[in-house]
Coordinates of C-alpha atoms and ligand atoms in Angstrom, one line a residue:
M1 CA 118.6 201.1 87.0
P2 CA 118.9 204.6 85.6
T3 CA 118.1 207.4 87.8
P4 CA 118.1 210.8 86.7
S5 CA 121.0 212.9 87.9
G6 CA 122.2 216.6 87.2
P7 CA 120.4 219.7 87.8
T8 CA 117.1 219.7 88.9
P9 CA 114.4 220.8 86.1
G10 CA 113.4 224.4 86.2
T11 CA 116.7 225.7 87.3
A12 CA 116.8 229.1 85.9
S13 CA 118.7 229.3 82.4
S14 CA 118.9 225.6 82.2
P15 CA 118.8 224.1 78.7
T16 CA 115.2 222.7 80.2
Q17 CA 114.1 226.2 81.4
Q18 CA 115.5 228.0 78.0
A19 CA 113.5 225.6 75.9
I20 CA 110.5 225.8 77.8
A21 CA 110.5 229.7 77.8
S22 CA 111.1 229.5 74.1
A23 CA 108.3 227.2 73.6
E24 CA 105.8 229.2 75.8
A25 CA 106.5 232.6 73.9
R26 CA 105.6 231.0 70.4
S27 CA 103.2 228.3 70.9
A28 CA 99.4 228.6 71.8
H29 CA 98.9 227.6 75.2
N30 CA 96.5 224.5 74.6
Y31 CA 98.7 222.3 76.7
H32 CA 100.4 222.3 80.0
P33 CA 103.1 220.1 79.7
L34 CA 105.0 218.9 82.4
P35 CA 108.5 220.8 82.7
V36 CA 110.7 218.4 80.9
V37 CA 112.1 218.6 77.5
V38 CA 112.6 215.0 75.6
S39 CA 115.2 214.8 73.0
S40 CA 115.8 211.2 72.3
A41 CA 113.9 208.1 73.4
D42 CA 114.0 204.2 73.3
G43 CA 111.7 201.5 74.2
A44 CA 110.1 202.6 77.4
W45 CA 112.8 205.1 78.2
M46 CA 113.2 208.8 77.3
T47 CA 116.1 211.1 77.5
D48 CA 115.7 214.8 78.2
V49 CA 118.1 217.6 76.8
E50 CA 120.3 217.5 80.0
G51 CA 120.9 213.7 79.6
R52 CA 118.3 212.7 82.4
R53 CA 116.4 209.6 81.7
Y54 CA 112.6 208.8 82.4
L55 CA 110.3 205.8 82.4
D56 CA 107.6 206.8 79.8
M57 CA 104.4 205.7 81.8
L58 CA 102.2 207.4 79.4
A59 CA 103.0 206.0 76.0
G60 CA 101.7 208.9 74.0
Y61 CA 98.5 208.5 75.5
S62 CA 98.9 204.8 74.1
A63 CA 100.0 206.0 70.5
L64 CA 103.1 204.2 71.6
N65 CA 102.0 200.9 72.5
F66 CA 105.2 199.2 70.9
G67 CA 107.7 201.5 72.5
H68 CA 109.8 204.3 71.4
G69 CA 112.2 203.7 68.3
N70 CA 110.6 200.1 67.6
R71 CA 113.1 198.5 65.4
R72 CA 110.5 197.0 63.3
L73 CA 108.4 200.1 62.8
I74 CA 111.5 202.3 61.9
D75 CA 112.7 199.7 59.6
A76 CA 109.6 199.6 57.7
A77 CA 109.2 203.3 58.0
K78 CA 112.8 203.7 56.5
A79 CA 112.2 201.2 53.7
Q80 CA 108.8 203.0 52.9
L81 CA 110.6 206.4 53.0
E82 CA 112.9 205.4 50.2
R83 CA 110.0 204.2 48.1
V84 CA 107.0 206.4 47.9
T85 CA 105.5 208.4 50.8
L86 CA 102.4 209.9 49.3
T87 CA 100.4 209.5 46.3
S88 CA 96.9 211.0 47.4
R89 CA 94.1 208.5 46.8
A90 CA 93.7 210.2 43.3
F91 CA 96.0 207.1 42.4
H92 CA 96.2 203.3 43.7
H93 CA 99.5 202.5 45.5
D94 CA 100.9 199.3 46.2
R95 CA 100.7 199.2 50.1
F96 CA 97.1 200.1 50.4
A97 CA 94.8 196.8 49.3
A98 CA 97.3 195.0 51.9
F99 CA 96.8 197.5 54.9
C100 CA 92.8 197.4 54.0
E101 CA 92.7 193.5 54.0
Q102 CA 94.8 192.8 56.9
L103 CA 93.4 195.4 59.2
G104 CA 90.0 194.3 58.1
D105 CA 91.1 190.6 59.1
L106 CA 92.5 191.7 62.4
C107 CA 89.1 193.3 63.0
G108 CA 87.1 190.5 61.6
M109 CA 85.5 193.0 59.6
E110 CA 84.9 193.6 55.6
M111 CA 86.1 197.3 54.9
V112 CA 88.2 199.9 55.9
L113 CA 88.2 203.7 55.4
P114 CA 91.6 205.1 56.4
M115 CA 92.3 208.6 58.1
N116 CA 95.0 210.4 59.9
T117 CA 93.9 211.6 63.4
G118 CA 91.6 209.9 65.8
A119 CA 89.2 212.9 65.7
E120 CA 88.9 212.7 61.9
A121 CA 88.3 208.8 62.2
V122 CA 85.3 209.5 64.9
E123 CA 84.1 212.3 62.4
T124 CA 84.1 209.8 59.7
A125 CA 82.1 207.3 62.1
V126 CA 79.5 210.1 62.6
K127 CA 79.0 210.8 58.8
T128 CA 78.9 207.0 58.1
A129 CA 76.3 206.5 60.6
R130 CA 74.3 209.2 59.6
K131 CA 74.3 208.2 55.7
W132 CA 73.5 204.6 56.6
G133 CA 70.8 205.7 59.0
Y134 CA 69.3 207.5 55.7
R135 CA 70.1 205.4 52.9
V136 CA 69.7 202.0 54.7
K137 CA 67.6 202.1 57.9
G138 CA 65.3 205.0 56.3
V139 CA 65.5 207.7 59.0
P140 CA 64.1 211.2 57.5
D141 CA 66.5 213.3 56.2
G142 CA 68.4 215.5 58.7
E143 CA 66.8 213.6 61.8
A144 CA 69.5 211.1 62.6
R145 CA 70.4 210.8 66.2
I146 CA 73.5 209.5 67.8
V147 CA 73.4 208.4 71.6
V148 CA 76.8 209.0 73.4
A149 CA 77.9 208.9 76.8
S150 CA 78.7 211.3 79.4
D151 CA 82.4 212.1 80.5
N152 CA 83.4 210.9 76.8
F153 CA 86.5 211.9 75.2
H154 CA 86.5 211.3 71.2
G155 CA 88.7 214.4 70.1
R156 CA 88.6 218.1 69.4
T157 CA 86.6 218.9 66.4
T158 CA 83.9 221.1 66.4
T159 CA 81.2 218.5 66.2
I160 CA 82.9 216.3 68.8
V161 CA 83.2 219.0 71.3
S162 CA 79.5 219.6 70.6
F163 CA 78.5 216.3 72.7
S164 CA 81.3 216.5 75.2
T165 CA 80.2 217.2 78.9
D166 CA 83.5 218.6 79.8
P167 CA 83.2 222.4 79.9
E168 CA 87.1 222.7 79.4
A169 CA 86.5 220.8 76.1
R170 CA 83.2 222.6 75.0
A171 CA 82.9 226.3 76.0
D172 CA 83.3 229.0 73.8
F173 CA 83.6 226.8 70.8
G174 CA 79.7 226.6 69.8
P175 CA 77.5 227.0 68.0
Y176 CA 77.4 223.0 68.3
T177 CA 76.4 220.5 66.1
P178 CA 73.1 219.2 66.7
G179 CA 71.9 215.4 66.7
F180 CA 73.5 213.9 69.7
D181 CA 71.8 212.4 72.9
I182 CA 74.0 212.2 75.9
V183 CA 73.4 209.2 78.4
P184 CA 75.5 208.4 81.8
Y185 CA 78.3 206.2 81.1
G186 CA 77.7 202.7 82.4
D187 CA 74.0 202.8 82.4
A188 CA 72.3 200.4 80.1
T189 CA 68.7 201.4 81.2
A190 CA 69.2 205.1 80.5
L191 CA 71.0 204.2 77.2
E192 CA 68.0 202.1 76.1
A193 CA 65.6 205.0 77.3
A194 CA 67.6 207.4 74.9
L195 CA 67.0 205.0 71.6
S196 CA 64.4 206.1 69.4
D197 CA 63.3 205.2 65.7
R198 CA 65.6 208.0 64.6
T199 CA 68.8 206.7 66.3
V200 CA 71.3 205.6 63.9
A201 CA 74.3 204.6 66.2
V202 CA 75.5 204.3 70.0
L203 CA 79.0 206.0 70.3
L204 CA 81.2 204.6 73.3
E205 CA 84.6 204.0 74.5
P206 CA 84.6 200.8 75.7
I207 CA 86.9 201.8 78.7
Q208 CA 86.7 205.6 79.0
G209 CA 90.5 206.8 79.1
E210 CA 90.4 210.9 79.5
A211 CA 87.8 210.3 82.1
G212 CA 90.1 208.5 84.1
V213 CA 90.3 204.7 82.8
L214 CA 86.8 204.1 83.8
V215 CA 85.5 200.4 83.4
P216 CA 81.9 200.4 82.8
P217 CA 80.1 197.8 85.1
D218 CA 80.0 194.1 83.9
G219 CA 77.7 193.4 81.5
Y220 CA 76.9 196.9 80.1
L221 CA 78.7 196.3 76.7
R222 CA 76.8 193.2 76.4
R223 CA 73.6 195.0 77.1
V224 CA 74.4 198.0 74.7
R225 CA 75.1 195.3 71.9
E226 CA 72.0 193.5 72.5
L227 CA 69.8 196.8 72.6
T228 CA 71.6 197.9 69.4
R229 CA 71.0 194.8 67.7
E230 CA 67.2 194.6 68.6
R231 CA 66.7 198.3 67.5
G232 CA 68.7 198.2 64.5
V233 CA 71.2 201.0 65.8
L234 CA 75.0 200.6 65.0
F235 CA 77.3 200.0 67.9
V236 CA 80.2 202.3 67.3
A237 CA 83.2 201.4 69.5
D238 CA 85.9 204.3 70.1
E239 CA 88.8 201.7 70.7
I240 CA 91.4 204.3 69.7
Q241 CA 93.0 204.6 72.8
S242 CA 91.5 201.1 74.6
G243 CA 92.4 199.0 71.4
L244 CA 95.5 197.3 69.7
G245 CA 97.0 195.7 72.9
R246 CA 96.3 198.2 75.5
T247 CA 94.1 196.3 77.8
G248 CA 95.7 192.8 77.1
R249 CA 93.4 192.2 74.1
T250 CA 93.1 193.4 70.5
F251 CA 90.1 195.2 71.5
A252 CA 88.7 196.1 74.8
C253 CA 85.2 195.0 73.7
E254 CA 86.4 191.4 73.8
H255 CA 86.8 191.6 77.6
E256 CA 83.0 191.2 77.3
G257 CA 82.9 188.9 73.9
V258 CA 81.4 191.7 72.2
V259 CA 81.8 192.6 68.7
P260 CA 80.6 196.2 67.7
D261 CA 79.2 197.3 64.3
M262 CA 82.4 199.6 63.9
Y263 CA 85.7 200.0 64.9
V264 CA 87.3 203.4 65.4
L265 CA 91.1 202.9 65.4
G266 CA 94.0 205.4 65.8
K267 CA 96.8 206.0 68.0
A268 CA 98.9 202.9 68.3
L269 CA 97.9 202.0 64.7
G270 CA 100.4 204.6 63.7
G271 CA 102.8 202.9 65.8
G272 CA 104.1 206.5 67.3
V273 CA 105.8 207.1 64.2
V274 CA 103.0 208.5 61.8
P275 CA 99.3 209.5 62.3
V276 CA 97.3 206.6 61.2
S277 CA 93.5 206.1 61.9
A278 CA 90.9 204.2 60.4
V279 CA 87.1 203.2 60.5
V280 CA 86.5 199.6 60.1
S281 CA 83.0 198.0 59.6
S282 CA 80.9 195.9 57.4
A283 CA 80.3 196.4 53.6
E284 CA 77.0 197.2 54.4
V285 CA 77.7 200.1 56.6
L286 CA 80.9 201.6 54.9
G287 CA 79.6 200.3 51.4
V288 CA 77.5 203.8 51.6
H289 CA 80.2 205.9 50.8
K290 CA 80.6 207.0 47.1
P291 CA 83.6 208.5 45.1
G292 CA 83.8 212.3 46.3
E293 CA 81.5 212.2 49.3
H294 CA 84.3 211.7 51.9
G295 CA 88.0 211.8 52.3
S296 CA 91.5 212.7 53.3
T297 CA 94.8 213.8 51.3
F298 CA 97.0 212.0 53.8
G299 CA 94.5 209.1 54.6
G300 CA 95.8 206.0 53.8
N301 CA 99.2 207.2 52.5
P302 CA 101.8 204.5 51.4
L303 CA 103.9 205.7 54.6
A304 CA 101.2 205.3 57.1
C305 CA 100.0 201.9 55.4
A306 CA 103.7 200.6 55.8
V307 CA 103.9 201.3 59.4
A308 CA 100.4 200.3 60.1
L309 CA 101.0 196.8 58.3
E310 CA 104.0 196.2 60.8
V311 CA 101.8 197.2 63.6
I312 CA 98.9 194.9 62.4
A313 CA 101.9 192.2 61.9
M314 CA 102.9 192.4 65.5
L315 CA 99.3 192.5 66.7
R316 CA 98.5 189.1 64.7
T317 CA 100.5 187.0 66.9
G318 CA 98.8 187.8 69.9
E319 CA 102.3 188.2 71.7
F320 CA 101.8 192.0 72.9
Q321 CA 98.3 191.2 73.9
G322 CA 99.2 188.2 76.0
Y323 CA 102.2 190.1 77.6
A324 CA 100.1 193.1 78.4
A325 CA 97.5 190.9 80.2
E326 CA 100.3 189.3 82.3
L327 CA 102.1 192.2 83.3
G328 CA 98.9 194.0 83.5
D329 CA 97.5 191.4 86.0
H330 CA 101.0 192.3 88.0
L331 CA 100.3 196.1 87.7
H332 CA 97.0 196.1 88.9
R333 CA 97.8 193.6 91.9
E334 CA 100.5 196.0 92.9
L335 CA 98.7 199.0 92.9
G336 CA 95.7 197.2 94.5
L337 CA 97.8 196.7 97.5
L338 CA 97.8 200.6 97.8
V339 CA 94.2 201.3 97.8
G340 CA 93.1 202.2 101.1
R341 CA 96.4 202.8 102.5
G342 CA 99.3 204.3 100.7
G343 CA 97.5 207.2 99.7
V344 CA 95.4 205.6 97.0
R345 CA 91.3 205.9 97.1
E346 CA 90.7 203.6 93.9
V347 CA 92.6 202.2 90.9
R348 CA 90.7 201.1 87.7
G349 CA 91.9 199.7 84.4
R350 CA 92.4 196.6 82.4
G351 CA 95.6 195.1 81.3
L352 CA 98.4 197.7 81.1
W353 CA 96.1 200.6 81.6
A354 CA 95.3 202.0 85.0
G355 CA 93.8 205.2 86.5
V356 CA 95.0 205.9 90.0
D357 CA 92.8 208.2 92.3
V358 CA 95.3 209.8 94.8
D359 CA 94.2 210.9 98.1
P360 CA 93.5 214.6 97.3
A361 CA 95.4 215.4 100.5
L362 CA 98.6 214.3 98.9
G363 CA 98.0 217.1 96.2
T364 CA 96.6 217.3 92.9
G365 CA 97.0 214.8 90.1
R366 CA 99.5 217.6 88.6
E367 CA 101.6 217.8 91.7
I368 CA 101.7 214.0 91.8
S369 CA 102.8 213.9 88.4
E370 CA 105.6 216.5 88.8
R371 CA 106.8 214.6 92.1
L372 CA 107.0 211.4 89.9
M373 CA 108.9 213.3 86.9
E374 CA 111.7 214.5 89.6
R375 CA 112.0 211.0 90.4
G376 CA 112.3 209.7 86.8
V377 CA 108.7 208.6 85.9
L378 CA 106.4 210.5 83.3
V379 CA 102.8 209.9 83.8
K380 CA 99.9 212.5 83.0
D381 CA 97.3 213.3 85.3
T382 CA 93.5 213.6 84.2
H383 CA 90.7 215.2 86.4
G384 CA 91.4 216.1 89.8
S385 CA 93.7 213.8 91.8
T386 CA 93.9 211.2 89.2
I387 CA 97.0 209.8 87.5
R388 CA 96.7 207.6 84.5
L389 CA 99.3 205.0 84.0
A390 CA 100.0 203.5 80.6
P391 CA 103.6 202.3 79.8
P392 CA 104.5 201.1 76.4
L393 CA 103.6 197.5 76.0
V394 CA 107.5 196.7 75.8
V395 CA 108.2 197.7 79.3
S396 CA 110.2 195.3 81.2
K397 CA 108.7 193.9 84.7
E398 CA 111.8 195.2 86.2
D399 CA 111.6 198.8 84.8
L400 CA 107.6 198.5 85.7
D401 CA 108.5 197.7 89.5
W402 CA 111.0 200.4 89.3
G403 CA 108.3 202.9 88.3
L404 CA 105.8 201.7 91.0
D405 CA 108.7 202.1 93.6
R406 CA 109.1 205.6 92.7
L407 CA 105.1 206.0 93.0
R408 CA 105.3 204.4 96.1
E409 CA 108.0 206.7 97.4
V410 CA 105.9 209.8 96.3
L411 CA 102.8 208.7 98.1
A412 CA 104.7 207.8 101.2
E413 CA 106.2 211.3 101.2
G414 CA 102.8 212.7 101.7
Ligands
PLP1 C1 92.9 210.2 71.6 C2 91.7 209.9 71.3 C3 90.9 210.6 70.3 C4 91.5 211.5 69.5 O1 92.4 211.3 68.9 P1 93.3 212.3 67.9 O2 94.4 211.5 67.3 O3 93.9 213.2 69.1 O4 92.5 213.3 67.3 C5 89.3 209.9 70.2 N1 89.0 209.1 71.0 C6 89.7 208.6 71.9 C7 89.0 207.5 72.7 C8 91.0 209.0 72.1 O5 91.6 208.4 73.3

């Protein structure tokens, strides 16, 4: 099993240190990356500029569900690079129809509206729900409301941070977009009370990723589905991080047997190669858009479609979902053994996705992440003393166990 060796990261004037210093001098400090400088990657492993190897237990926030350098995805991208990469939507191209048809079929829905980043897809969902509200539901102009959950993460645009409850994400970015009602996540009674005849949509993450991989109480999503159906409100599931195999199913909503009115997808849809996002829904809902009313220069471009088509083909067999479910059971069994002793307060999640609350006495999530990095495992902390584990779905059981051993060492160190 590869273990990192060589100079400690952060040694003065090491290639690592130099690269970090240069980046910090010339980039905005809107991130606080771990002090590792990656230069190549393969499968579940990344290699830094000094040749040290690390097990990737973050997988680009689930953008890399199929691993680094996935052969099928790289081949699909290369073949498309040689043919045509961009047409803009001013013209048709020959990968577009297949992408829409196959993504729609994967979701069991009729229509697709492609964008690039997750935040753009959420913006598209918001615009679509509002327009549907005015044109189909009959909400008076300018009065549409959307119910969202506390501790949500839906992206970084001005409208999306307007309904964030995280002061870090929101402060100093006003004035804020109105039209959103925030209710506590997981509380169906509060959600019901927030619905009015002006409500056009409920927008939720079926599992809240950035909040610490929070799984709502059993029956919550089912109740949201019932309430939204009864009240003629669209149920919009932001599956950008939870979807496409991560939880052991194609969509996290499936764990409760729930089908929303609209899926918002991103991250893994682009296979870790290109940004690809989409809103997928019925013809009644997405049919509200007319030419010129919404769009994106890069949305649905040939390269994006070619890579996403390969992603969809890989998901169609159910093989990745099955593997994530099986190895996820193992992951949660092993993590469960650490709860109450071994320095872990609580573990949440589904499939190959876990939020681990470390005893704050052992350090902040950041400090735990740094100690794991020194041992060759890359994770990302969220709030306080929570670390998030989300390895690529191609990680082997042996590698995952190796990573868990490193976690046990760090926790035992105290
Ligand atoms: C990452 C994420 C987004 C935003 O995606 P970007 O591609 O970073 O804009 C939105 N919703 C959820 C649930 C996410 O995890």
